[in-house]
Amino acid sequence: MALPTQRIRDEHAALWPRIQQFRQTASQAGDLPSDQLKAAIEEAYLFLENRVIPHARAEDQVLYPVIARIVGSDLATRGMTRDHVEVGTLANELGLLRVELSEDEEPPREVVEEARRILYGLYALIKGHIDKEEEIFLTLVDANISEAETRPIFDRMDAVSKQNRFQVA
Ligand SMILES: [Fe+2]
Ligand SMILES: [Fe+2]
């Protein structure tokens, strides 16, 4: 039988290949032609704004309060929300960087280094965050809430996530 939190775990699994791509782009950044580097940065930025950040908002607004109720304190989930804030900060930095990149001029060395720092940082931050979320927090939900009870929670999460999607092009 599927776990009560399977829907969120599936969502993470769907996000994961694109997040792995961040690490790939970071390691290739110095060798990519300028148009390809710009396209990869652009794609990573839009993916964060349109998919990852809406997912995080839905957790902050709907899921984490449920977890805080189970735990009896919001101290632990505040640490998770802090990770989401850091993802937003790095996403903004990536957004600024994409403006600095030109399609036809060789990217300056500092810009390539900056792209590397941000993309490796995002990869490590998001990987650690998803691991904590699944191993600790979703496991806690699975142990305390039935599948039927999680359904309205996930429907509200989907609604919040959709409200926050596709605002950036
Ligand atoms: Fe999260
Ligand atoms: Fe998540």
GROMACS .gro file of C-alpha atoms and ligand atoms in nm:
model
  171
    1MET     CA    1   0.000   0.000   0.000
    2ALA     CA    2   0.124   0.348  -0.084
    3LEU     CA    3   0.244   0.566   0.201
    4PRO     CA    4   0.009   0.852   0.301
    5THR     CA    5   0.273   1.103   0.184
    6GLN     CA    6   0.343   0.927  -0.146
    7ARG     CA    7   0.216   1.225  -0.347
    8ILE     CA    8   0.484   1.455  -0.203
    9ARG     CA    9   0.753   1.191  -0.244
   10ASP     CA   10   0.646   1.152  -0.611
   11GLU     CA   11   0.663   1.528  -0.656
   12HIS     CA   12   1.020   1.529  -0.521
   13ALA     CA   13   1.110   1.243  -0.756
   14ALA     CA   14   0.971   1.446  -1.048
   15LEU     CA   15   1.177   1.754  -0.946
   16TRP     CA   16   1.497   1.561  -0.883
   17PRO     CA   17   1.639   1.505  -1.238
   18ARG     CA   18   1.628   1.879  -1.308
   19ILE     CA   19   1.804   1.951  -0.977
   20GLN     CA   20   2.075   1.697  -1.064
   21GLN     CA   21   2.115   1.893  -1.386
   22PHE     CA   22   2.226   2.194  -1.173
   23ARG     CA   23   2.534   2.000  -1.066
   24GLN     CA   24   2.604   1.896  -1.424
   25THR     CA   25   2.577   2.256  -1.547
   26ALA     CA   26   2.804   2.374  -1.263
   27SER     CA   27   3.075   2.124  -1.353
   28GLN     CA   28   3.056   2.207  -1.726
   29ALA     CA   29   3.015   2.585  -1.683
   30GLY     CA   30   3.373   2.670  -1.788
   31ASP     CA   31   3.351   2.463  -2.109
   32LEU     CA   32   3.006   2.555  -2.236
   33PRO     CA   33   2.970   2.802  -2.523
   34SER     CA   34   2.815   3.129  -2.401
   35ASP     CA   35   2.472   3.067  -2.560
   36GLN     CA   36   2.447   2.723  -2.400
   37LEU     CA   37   2.556   2.850  -2.059
   38LYS     CA   38   2.300   3.132  -2.077
   39ALA     CA   39   2.026   2.886  -2.180
   40ALA     CA   40   2.114   2.646  -1.896
   41ILE     CA   41   2.114   2.926  -1.636
   42GLU     CA   42   1.786   3.057  -1.775
   43GLU     CA   43   1.629   2.711  -1.758
   44ALA     CA   44   1.750   2.650  -1.402
   45TYR     CA   45   1.618   2.989  -1.290
   46LEU     CA   46   1.271   2.938  -1.446
   47PHE     CA   47   1.250   2.586  -1.304
   48LEU     CA   48   1.322   2.721  -0.955
   49GLU     CA   49   1.070   3.004  -0.983
   50ASN     CA   50   0.794   2.803  -1.151
   51ARG     CA   51   0.829   2.462  -0.988
   52VAL     CA   52   1.056   2.445  -0.684
   53ILE     CA   53   0.952   2.767  -0.508
   54PRO     CA   54   0.575   2.704  -0.555
   55HIS     CA   55   0.631   2.356  -0.403
   56ALA     CA   56   0.814   2.516  -0.108
   57ARG     CA   57   0.537   2.776  -0.058
   58ALA     CA   58   0.275   2.499  -0.043
   59GLU     CA   59   0.481   2.325   0.225
   60ASP     CA   60   0.528   2.644   0.427
   61GLN     CA   61   0.159   2.733   0.414
   62VAL     CA   62  -0.010   2.394   0.436
   63LEU     CA   63   0.216   2.098   0.522
   64TYR     CA   64   0.452   2.243   0.783
   65PRO     CA   65   0.171   2.370   1.010
   66VAL     CA   66   0.032   2.013   1.008
   67ILE     CA   67   0.377   1.878   1.105
   68ALA     CA   68   0.416   2.146   1.374
   69ARG     CA   69   0.085   2.030   1.524
   70ILE     CA   70   0.205   1.668   1.531
   71VAL     CA   71   0.537   1.768   1.691
   72GLY     CA   72   0.373   2.017   1.929
   73SER     CA   73   0.615   2.294   1.824
   74ASP     CA   74   0.712   2.478   1.507
   75LEU     CA   75   1.082   2.489   1.594
   76ALA     CA   76   1.178   2.201   1.364
   77THR     CA   77   0.972   2.317   1.065
   78ARG     CA   78   1.111   2.670   1.107
   79GLY     CA   79   1.450   2.520   1.021
   80MET     CA   80   1.300   2.373   0.704
   81THR     CA   81   1.136   2.704   0.610
   82ARG     CA   82   1.477   2.866   0.656
   83ASP     CA   83   1.612   2.630   0.386
   84HIS     CA   84   1.332   2.746   0.154
   85VAL     CA   85   1.433   3.110   0.217
   86GLU     CA   86   1.792   3.024   0.123
   87VAL     CA   87   1.673   2.855  -0.201
   88GLY     CA   88   1.487   3.179  -0.281
   89THR     CA   89   1.801   3.388  -0.217
   90LEU     CA   90   2.015   3.169  -0.444
   91ALA     CA   91   1.740   3.167  -0.711
   92ASN     CA   92   1.741   3.549  -0.706
   93GLU     CA   93   2.118   3.550  -0.745
   94LEU     CA   94   2.083   3.316  -1.043
   95GLY     CA   95   1.819   3.549  -1.189
   96LEU     CA   96   2.062   3.842  -1.165
   97LEU     CA   97   2.337   3.636  -1.322
   98ARG     CA   98   2.129   3.541  -1.626
   99VAL     CA   99   2.099   3.913  -1.709
  100GLU     CA  100   2.479   3.947  -1.700
  101LEU     CA  101   2.530   3.665  -1.951
  102SER     CA  102   2.537   3.743  -2.318
  103GLU     CA  103   2.455   3.488  -2.587
  104ASP     CA  104   2.742   3.579  -2.814
  105GLU     CA  105   3.022   3.701  -2.589
  106GLU     CA  106   3.248   3.470  -2.394
  107PRO     CA  107   3.128   3.487  -2.029
  108PRO     CA  108   3.375   3.660  -1.794
  109ARG     CA  109   3.559   3.423  -1.562
  110GLU     CA  110   3.398   3.573  -1.249
  111VAL     CA  111   3.051   3.513  -1.393
  112VAL     CA  112   3.134   3.148  -1.461
  113GLU     CA  113   3.269   3.112  -1.105
  114GLU     CA  114   2.956   3.277  -0.967
  115ALA     CA  115   2.732   3.041  -1.171
  116ARG     CA  116   2.927   2.746  -1.029
  117ARG     CA  117   2.897   2.866  -0.670
  118ILE     CA  118   2.522   2.922  -0.698
  119LEU     CA  119   2.440   2.599  -0.882
  120TYR     CA  120   2.653   2.375  -0.657
  121GLY     CA  121   2.506   2.555  -0.355
  122LEU     CA  122   2.150   2.497  -0.475
  123TYR     CA  123   2.219   2.132  -0.552
  124ALA     CA  124   2.362   2.061  -0.205
  125LEU     CA  125   2.099   2.266  -0.024
  126ILE     CA  126   1.802   2.110  -0.206
  127LYS     CA  127   1.942   1.755  -0.184
  128GLY     CA  128   1.993   1.782   0.193
  129HIS     CA  129   1.655   1.947   0.234
  130ILE     CA  130   1.460   1.680   0.043
  131ASP     CA  131   1.645   1.403   0.231
  132LYS     CA  132   1.552   1.561   0.569
  133GLU     CA  133   1.197   1.620   0.455
  134GLU     CA  134   1.142   1.261   0.345
  135GLU     CA  135   1.340   1.080   0.615
  136ILE     CA  136   1.218   1.281   0.913
  137PHE     CA  137   0.913   1.495   0.840
  138LEU     CA  138   0.716   1.288   0.588
  139THR     CA  139   0.790   0.976   0.793
  140LEU     CA  140   0.638   1.155   1.092
  141VAL     CA  141   0.326   1.240   0.889
  142ASP     CA  142   0.300   0.879   0.765
  143ALA     CA  143   0.308   0.756   1.125
  144ASN     CA  144   0.042   0.997   1.249
  145ILE     CA  145  -0.207   1.066   0.970
  146SER     CA  146  -0.410   0.827   0.754
  147GLU     CA  147  -0.411   0.841   0.375
  148ALA     CA  148  -0.771   0.969   0.378
  149GLU     CA  149  -0.672   1.256   0.610
  150THR     CA  150  -0.378   1.356   0.390
  151ARG     CA  151  -0.591   1.393   0.076
  152PRO     CA  152  -0.746   1.736   0.161
  153ILE     CA  153  -0.403   1.854   0.282
  154PHE     CA  154  -0.242   1.766  -0.053
  155ASP     CA  155  -0.530   1.918  -0.248
  156ARG     CA  156  -0.474   2.247  -0.062
  157MET     CA  157  -0.101   2.217  -0.131
  158ASP     CA  158  -0.171   2.173  -0.503
  159ALA     CA  159  -0.393   2.483  -0.500
  160VAL     CA  160  -0.127   2.698  -0.325
  161SER     CA  161   0.144   2.562  -0.556
  162LYS     CA  162  -0.063   2.642  -0.870
  163GLN     CA  163  -0.134   2.998  -0.748
  164ASN     CA  164   0.242   3.054  -0.729
  165ARG     CA  165   0.331   2.894  -1.062
  166PHE     CA  166   0.423   3.040  -1.398
  167GLN     CA  167   0.458   3.395  -1.280
  168VAL     CA  168   0.803   3.432  -1.431
  169ALA     CA  169   0.886   3.387  -1.798
  170FE      FE  170   1.060   2.169   0.159
  171FE      FE  171   0.936   1.919  -0.051
   0.00000   0.00000   0.00000
